Amino acid sequence: MATTKLAVDLLAVLFLIVNGASYVQNADEEYNKNFYGQKIGTFVQDVPLAGITGEVFAAAHRAIWVQKFRLNVPSDCTSVVFLVGEKGGAAVQPDGGGVPVKDNKNSIELAFVDNAKFTLHLPIELEDVAWLSVYCRNTNETLASVVFNDVETPTPLELNEVFKGEHRVESERVVIVDHQTVFIQNLQYDGQGPATWFIAGNVLPVTSNGATKLSNQDGVFDYGTLPSYLPARNVTVQFPRDASVFEFDWLSLYCTQIHFNFDDVKLPTP
């Protein structure tokens, strides 16, 4: 089921990008139905002293986004890991029978963190996951867990806004492809800003203060300024590894030197 759905989703994105198909959804209504902000649940503690909190969201066919995560490893735990259990598998309830999952540092072993946010890449399809747990291997204890009920693989979402501003800034569709990728169709910009970046943030009015720098059209984060997009071109923007689209309220084409917002689009939030 999950593999078939993924294939359909990928075809939808390719059709949209190549053919400009009218893949239109309402950003406010559809977001909470089957998009990257679908909240799977919060960690429920089995061992109170572990001090585990956190929220888990669907992110992609083999990824979840974890935010506000806190782990205070108990003194008797020397080996703590994330485990996932598969639907229909031997481990029906969260226990040591799950499969280890790597954390945001590409490590299996967990250590103390507070208010962390990261992507977990799953070893199985999202729709096949029964539960996610924080497990102490040396004491054989489940410290906390989240049960996956009626979780659907996210689908791309076209926003109901486009870019249109000064310096010939204009675009067609703006599509959130996954929780760390935004596709902008036929973006135009004259390239005159001396230090223009793609940024995402929450503060209004839009400003670079406290904002997060996103990649340029080549997926590079360490760049000085965006080039001219004349003639118009399709641009794919990436979020940093430790960031997600549903952390932010807006995405902007912004000159950080003269503090000028060429234009921005509103991002849906969970």
mmCIF file of C-alpha atoms in Angstrom:
data_model
loop_
_atom_site.group_PDB
_atom_site.id
_atom_site.type_symbol
_atom_site.label_atom_id
_atom_site.label_comp_id
_atom_site.label_asym_id
_atom_site.label_seq_id
_atom_site.Cartn_x
_atom_site.Cartn_y
_atom_site.Cartn_z
ATOM 1 C CA MET A 1 0.000 0.000 0.000
ATOM 2 C CA ALA A 2 2.707 2.490 1.036
ATOM 3 C CA THR A 3 4.850 1.718 -2.044
ATOM 4 C CA THR A 4 1.900 2.236 -4.395
ATOM 5 C CA LYS A 5 0.960 5.492 -2.709
ATOM 6 C CA LEU A 6 4.544 6.748 -2.945
ATOM 7 C CA ALA A 7 4.632 6.008 -6.667
ATOM 8 C CA VAL A 8 1.384 7.921 -7.172
ATOM 9 C CA ASP A 9 2.694 10.878 -5.147
ATOM 10 C CA LEU A 10 5.938 11.028 -7.113
ATOM 11 C CA LEU A 11 4.049 10.928 -10.392
ATOM 12 C CA ALA A 12 1.858 13.775 -9.177
ATOM 13 C CA VAL A 13 4.913 15.902 -8.370
ATOM 14 C CA LEU A 14 6.595 15.117 -11.704
ATOM 15 C CA PHE A 15 3.407 15.880 -13.610
ATOM 16 C CA LEU A 16 3.096 19.163 -11.766
ATOM 17 C CA ILE A 17 6.703 20.174 -12.395
ATOM 18 C CA VAL A 18 6.942 19.079 -16.012
ATOM 19 C CA ASN A 19 3.452 19.863 -17.266
ATOM 20 C CA GLY A 20 2.260 22.589 -14.893
ATOM 21 C CA ALA A 21 -0.745 20.490 -13.944
ATOM 22 C CA SER A 22 -3.496 22.087 -11.888
ATOM 23 C CA TYR A 23 -2.623 20.234 -8.702
ATOM 24 C CA VAL A 24 -4.394 22.692 -6.410
ATOM 25 C CA GLN A 25 -5.285 22.174 -2.772
ATOM 26 C CA ASN A 26 -6.422 24.653 -0.173
ATOM 27 C CA ALA A 27 -3.447 25.320 2.085
ATOM 28 C CA ASP A 28 -5.553 25.815 5.210
ATOM 29 C CA GLU A 29 -8.082 22.987 4.820
ATOM 30 C CA GLU A 30 -5.938 20.247 3.280
ATOM 31 C CA TYR A 31 -2.851 20.760 5.416
ATOM 32 C CA ASN A 32 -4.161 18.980 8.481
ATOM 33 C CA LYS A 33 -5.694 16.158 6.438
ATOM 34 C CA ASN A 34 -2.718 14.618 4.675
ATOM 35 C CA PHE A 35 0.267 16.915 4.676
ATOM 36 C CA TYR A 36 3.614 17.215 6.397
ATOM 37 C CA GLY A 37 2.095 18.579 9.568
ATOM 38 C CA GLN A 38 0.024 15.505 10.361
ATOM 39 C CA LYS A 39 0.767 15.024 14.029
ATOM 40 C CA ILE A 40 1.284 11.380 14.875
ATOM 41 C CA GLY A 41 1.446 11.913 18.618
ATOM 42 C CA THR A 42 3.559 12.839 21.621
ATOM 43 C CA PHE A 43 5.882 10.594 23.588
ATOM 44 C CA VAL A 44 4.213 8.845 26.532
ATOM 45 C CA GLN A 45 6.662 8.010 29.295
ATOM 46 C CA ASP A 46 6.967 4.525 30.725
ATOM 47 C CA VAL A 47 9.838 5.539 33.007
ATOM 48 C CA PRO A 48 9.146 9.001 34.540
ATOM 49 C CA LEU A 49 12.770 9.628 35.548
ATOM 50 C CA ALA A 50 13.788 9.589 31.877
ATOM 51 C CA GLY A 51 12.200 13.023 31.471
ATOM 52 C CA ILE A 52 11.210 12.326 27.865
ATOM 53 C CA THR A 53 8.969 14.737 25.944
ATOM 54 C CA GLY A 54 8.517 15.415 22.257
ATOM 55 C CA GLU A 55 6.134 15.621 19.334
ATOM 56 C CA VAL A 56 6.223 13.390 16.255
ATOM 57 C CA PHE A 57 4.958 14.354 12.775
ATOM 58 C CA ALA A 58 4.641 12.555 9.449
ATOM 59 C CA ALA A 59 7.279 13.899 7.060
ATOM 60 C CA ALA A 60 7.761 11.539 4.091
ATOM 61 C CA HIS A 61 7.222 7.933 3.074
ATOM 62 C CA ARG A 62 10.246 6.904 5.160
ATOM 63 C CA ALA A 63 10.758 9.872 7.473
ATOM 64 C CA ILE A 64 9.268 11.518 10.536
ATOM 65 C CA TRP A 65 9.954 14.912 12.098
ATOM 66 C CA VAL A 66 10.533 15.113 15.847
ATOM 67 C CA GLN A 67 10.449 18.434 17.684
ATOM 68 C CA LYS A 68 10.532 19.716 21.284
ATOM 69 C CA PHE A 69 12.348 16.494 22.123
ATOM 70 C CA ARG A 70 13.918 16.135 25.547
ATOM 71 C CA LEU A 71 15.754 13.119 26.886
ATOM 72 C CA ASN A 72 17.343 12.873 30.309
ATOM 73 C CA VAL A 73 19.034 9.489 30.203
ATOM 74 C CA PRO A 74 18.559 7.575 33.495
ATOM 75 C CA SER A 75 21.812 6.877 35.335
ATOM 76 C CA ASP A 76 21.394 3.108 34.962
ATOM 77 C CA CYS A 77 20.936 3.320 31.177
ATOM 78 C CA THR A 78 24.180 3.066 29.231
ATOM 79 C CA SER A 79 22.675 2.320 25.810
ATOM 80 C CA VAL A 80 19.553 4.231 24.664
ATOM 81 C CA VAL A 81 18.142 3.979 21.134
ATOM 82 C CA PHE A 82 15.096 4.765 19.005
ATOM 83 C CA LEU A 83 13.226 1.622 17.927
ATOM 84 C CA VAL A 84 10.309 1.185 15.516
ATOM 85 C CA GLY A 85 7.900 -1.704 15.417
ATOM 86 C CA GLU A 86 6.237 -2.925 12.236
ATOM 87 C CA LYS A 87 2.516 -3.543 11.892
ATOM 88 C CA GLY A 88 1.848 -7.244 11.889
ATOM 89 C CA GLY A 89 5.313 -7.916 13.296
ATOM 90 C CA ALA A 90 6.288 -9.904 16.358
ATOM 91 C CA ALA A 91 6.599 -6.790 18.519
ATOM 92 C CA VAL A 92 2.963 -5.678 18.697
ATOM 93 C CA GLN A 93 3.643 -3.356 21.660
ATOM 94 C CA PRO A 94 6.722 -1.147 22.156
ATOM 95 C CA ASP A 95 9.535 -3.392 23.402
ATOM 96 C CA GLY A 96 13.047 -4.469 22.519
ATOM 97 C CA GLY A 97 11.860 -6.345 19.433
ATOM 98 C CA GLY A 98 11.834 -3.248 17.238
ATOM 99 C CA VAL A 99 14.339 -2.082 14.640
ATOM 100 C CA PRO A 100 16.920 0.618 15.601
ATOM 101 C CA VAL A 101 16.563 4.055 13.982
ATOM 102 C CA LYS A 102 19.401 6.539 13.504
ATOM 103 C CA ASP A 103 19.027 9.982 15.028
ATOM 104 C CA ASN A 104 19.794 13.364 13.452
ATOM 105 C CA LYS A 105 23.546 12.842 13.919
ATOM 106 C CA ASN A 106 23.419 9.556 12.027
ATOM 107 C CA SER A 107 23.986 7.764 15.304
ATOM 108 C CA ILE A 108 22.043 4.936 16.884
ATOM 109 C CA GLU A 109 23.024 5.692 20.497
ATOM 110 C CA LEU A 110 21.105 8.566 22.156
ATOM 111 C CA ALA A 111 22.370 11.017 24.756
ATOM 112 C CA PHE A 112 20.936 13.923 26.749
ATOM 113 C CA VAL A 113 19.133 16.510 24.595
ATOM 114 C CA ASP A 114 16.780 19.355 25.433
ATOM 115 C CA ASN A 115 14.265 20.926 23.037
ATOM 116 C CA ALA A 116 15.873 19.192 20.063
ATOM 117 C CA LYS A 117 14.409 18.939 16.560
ATOM 118 C CA PHE A 118 15.411 16.498 13.851
ATOM 119 C CA THR A 119 14.360 14.118 11.102
ATOM 120 C CA LEU A 120 14.357 10.388 11.721
ATOM 121 C CA HIS A 121 14.802 8.240 8.621
ATOM 122 C CA LEU A 122 12.772 5.077 8.996
ATOM 123 C CA PRO A 123 13.960 1.580 8.040
ATOM 124 C CA ILE A 124 10.407 0.722 6.888
ATOM 125 C CA GLU A 125 7.558 2.584 5.197
ATOM 126 C CA LEU A 126 5.746 5.174 7.312
ATOM 127 C CA GLU A 127 2.369 3.472 6.883
ATOM 128 C CA ASP A 128 3.867 0.182 8.084
ATOM 129 C CA VAL A 129 5.089 1.615 11.411
ATOM 130 C CA ALA A 130 3.125 0.505 14.484
ATOM 131 C CA TRP A 131 5.100 2.444 17.096
ATOM 132 C CA LEU A 132 8.249 4.425 17.855
ATOM 133 C CA SER A 133 9.999 4.028 21.196
ATOM 134 C CA VAL A 134 12.960 5.271 23.189
ATOM 135 C CA TYR A 135 14.492 2.077 24.535
ATOM 136 C CA CYS A 136 17.216 1.294 27.084
ATOM 137 C CA ARG A 137 19.031 -1.766 25.786
ATOM 138 C CA ASN A 138 21.081 -2.647 28.843
ATOM 139 C CA THR A 139 18.043 -2.636 31.202
ATOM 140 C CA ASN A 140 15.587 -3.898 28.553
ATOM 141 C CA GLU A 141 13.141 -1.078 29.293
ATOM 142 C CA THR A 142 10.926 1.055 27.070
ATOM 143 C CA LEU A 143 11.428 4.589 28.390
ATOM 144 C CA ALA A 144 8.757 6.266 26.245
ATOM 145 C CA SER A 145 6.797 5.587 23.075
ATOM 146 C CA VAL A 146 4.407 6.907 20.439
ATOM 147 C CA VAL A 147 1.754 4.692 18.838
ATOM 148 C CA PHE A 148 1.073 5.246 15.124
ATOM 149 C CA ASN A 149 -2.689 5.236 14.483
ATOM 150 C CA ASP A 150 -4.161 5.914 11.007
ATOM 151 C CA VAL A 151 -1.007 7.596 9.726
ATOM 152 C CA GLU A 152 -0.958 8.386 6.007
ATOM 153 C CA THR A 153 2.024 9.076 3.771
ATOM 154 C CA PRO A 154 2.139 12.832 3.175
ATOM 155 C CA THR A 155 1.406 14.251 -0.254
ATOM 156 C CA PRO A 156 2.750 17.436 -1.887
ATOM 157 C CA LEU A 157 0.793 20.610 -1.250
ATOM 158 C CA GLU A 158 0.432 23.596 -3.552
ATOM 159 C CA LEU A 159 0.097 26.841 -1.629
ATOM 160 C CA ASN A 160 -2.617 29.336 -2.475
ATOM 161 C CA GLU A 161 -0.021 32.112 -2.775
ATOM 162 C CA VAL A 162 2.712 32.877 -5.324
ATOM 163 C CA PHE A 163 5.638 35.296 -5.427
ATOM 164 C CA LYS A 164 4.976 38.712 -6.969
ATOM 165 C CA GLY A 165 6.988 41.773 -5.966
ATOM 166 C CA GLU A 166 9.564 44.377 -6.933
ATOM 167 C CA HIS A 167 12.666 43.750 -9.060
ATOM 168 C CA ARG A 168 10.560 41.636 -11.404
ATOM 169 C CA VAL A 169 9.921 39.010 -8.733
ATOM 170 C CA GLU A 170 7.145 36.724 -9.893
ATOM 171 C CA SER A 171 6.377 33.023 -9.930
ATOM 172 C CA GLU A 172 3.755 30.493 -10.810
ATOM 173 C CA ARG A 173 3.030 27.625 -8.411
ATOM 174 C CA VAL A 174 4.748 27.227 -5.047
ATOM 175 C CA VAL A 175 4.646 23.609 -3.899
ATOM 176 C CA ILE A 176 5.823 22.062 -0.637
ATOM 177 C CA VAL A 177 7.178 18.767 -1.958
ATOM 178 C CA ASP A 178 8.228 17.446 1.426
ATOM 179 C CA HIS A 179 8.895 18.852 4.885
ATOM 180 C CA GLN A 180 12.325 20.157 3.835
ATOM 181 C CA THR A 181 11.775 20.963 0.159
ATOM 182 C CA VAL A 182 9.875 23.755 -1.620
ATOM 183 C CA PHE A 183 9.463 23.886 -5.395
ATOM 184 C CA ILE A 184 8.875 27.275 -7.070
ATOM 185 C CA GLN A 185 7.684 27.107 -10.650
ATOM 186 C CA ASN A 186 8.931 29.689 -13.176
ATOM 187 C CA LEU A 187 10.475 32.065 -10.656
ATOM 188 C CA GLN A 188 11.601 35.453 -11.969
ATOM 189 C CA TYR A 189 13.993 37.883 -10.231
ATOM 190 C CA ASP A 190 16.392 40.442 -11.728
ATOM 191 C CA GLY A 191 19.282 39.560 -9.401
ATOM 192 C CA GLN A 192 19.946 43.145 -8.313
ATOM 193 C CA GLY A 193 19.917 42.553 -4.541
ATOM 194 C CA PRO A 194 23.515 42.571 -3.191
ATOM 195 C CA ALA A 195 22.861 39.879 -0.558
ATOM 196 C CA THR A 196 19.589 38.190 -1.460
ATOM 197 C CA TRP A 197 18.720 34.878 0.186
ATOM 198 C CA PHE A 198 15.796 32.559 0.520
ATOM 199 C CA ILE A 199 14.881 32.730 4.215
ATOM 200 C CA ALA A 200 12.134 31.330 6.437
ATOM 201 C CA GLY A 201 10.922 32.753 9.716
ATOM 202 C CA ASN A 202 8.108 33.610 12.089
ATOM 203 C CA VAL A 203 8.553 37.290 12.946
ATOM 204 C CA LEU A 204 6.236 39.841 11.335
ATOM 205 C CA PRO A 205 6.852 42.032 9.491
ATOM 206 C CA VAL A 206 9.207 39.764 7.543
ATOM 207 C CA THR A 207 12.826 40.269 8.559
ATOM 208 C CA SER A 208 16.120 38.409 8.442
ATOM 209 C CA ASN A 209 16.490 38.797 12.221
ATOM 210 C CA GLY A 210 16.078 35.359 13.720
ATOM 211 C CA ALA A 211 15.279 33.852 10.303
ATOM 212 C CA THR A 212 16.757 30.663 8.855
ATOM 213 C CA LYS A 213 18.782 30.768 5.640
ATOM 214 C CA LEU A 214 17.639 28.258 3.013
ATOM 215 C CA SER A 215 19.547 26.832 0.067
ATOM 216 C CA ASN A 216 19.926 28.451 -3.321
ATOM 217 C CA GLN A 217 18.762 26.860 -6.566
ATOM 218 C CA ASP A 218 21.721 24.441 -6.518
ATOM 219 C CA GLY A 219 21.085 23.129 -3.000
ATOM 220 C CA VAL A 220 24.015 25.168 -1.606
ATOM 221 C CA PHE A 221 23.594 26.906 1.765
ATOM 222 C CA ASP A 222 26.858 28.873 1.850
ATOM 223 C CA TYR A 223 26.207 31.463 -0.853
ATOM 224 C CA GLY A 224 26.543 35.239 -1.014
ATOM 225 C CA THR A 225 23.516 36.193 -3.056
ATOM 226 C CA LEU A 226 20.967 34.657 -5.399
ATOM 227 C CA PRO A 227 21.545 35.075 -9.141
ATOM 228 C CA SER A 228 19.178 36.549 -11.675
ATOM 229 C CA TYR A 229 16.305 34.274 -12.597
ATOM 230 C CA LEU A 230 15.762 35.854 -15.999
ATOM 231 C CA PRO A 231 14.457 34.204 -17.997
ATOM 232 C CA ALA A 232 12.200 32.499 -15.447
ATOM 233 C CA ARG A 233 13.309 29.126 -14.155
ATOM 234 C CA ASN A 234 12.078 26.388 -11.862
ATOM 235 C CA VAL A 235 13.793 26.593 -8.464
ATOM 236 C CA THR A 236 13.931 23.975 -5.715
ATOM 237 C CA VAL A 237 14.758 25.304 -2.237
ATOM 238 C CA GLN A 238 16.000 23.076 0.571
ATOM 239 C CA PHE A 239 15.696 23.609 4.323
ATOM 240 C CA PRO A 240 18.710 22.808 6.556
ATOM 241 C CA ARG A 241 18.887 19.315 7.998
ATOM 242 C CA ASP A 242 17.830 20.518 11.457
ATOM 243 C CA ALA A 243 14.850 22.540 10.177
ATOM 244 C CA SER A 244 11.403 21.783 8.771
ATOM 245 C CA VAL A 245 8.850 23.724 6.789
ATOM 246 C CA PHE A 246 6.273 23.444 9.550
ATOM 247 C CA GLU A 247 8.437 25.328 12.018
ATOM 248 C CA PHE A 248 7.947 28.549 10.070
ATOM 249 C CA ASP A 249 5.189 30.973 9.114
ATOM 250 C CA TRP A 250 6.649 32.350 5.881
ATOM 251 C CA LEU A 251 9.261 31.901 3.154
ATOM 252 C CA SER A 252 10.805 35.038 1.670
ATOM 253 C CA LEU A 253 13.075 36.244 -1.127
ATOM 254 C CA TYR A 254 14.959 38.767 1.012
ATOM 255 C CA CYS A 255 17.986 41.067 0.695
ATOM 256 C CA THR A 256 19.832 40.890 4.002
ATOM 257 C CA GLN A 257 22.095 43.857 3.213
ATOM 258 C CA ILE A 258 19.412 46.468 2.570
ATOM 259 C CA HIS A 259 16.795 44.610 4.667
ATOM 260 C CA PHE A 260 14.249 44.422 1.875
ATOM 261 C CA ASN A 261 11.567 41.776 1.410
ATOM 262 C CA PHE A 262 11.066 41.296 -2.329
ATOM 263 C CA ASP A 263 8.073 39.102 -1.509
ATOM 264 C CA ASP A 264 7.052 36.210 0.696
ATOM 265 C CA VAL A 265 4.522 33.387 0.811
ATOM 266 C CA LYS A 266 2.689 32.130 3.882
ATOM 267 C CA LEU A 267 3.565 28.616 5.034
ATOM 268 C CA PRO A 268 0.908 26.436 6.694
ATOM 269 C CA THR A 269 1.768 25.373 10.241
ATOM 270 C CA PRO A 270 0.484 22.417 12.293
#
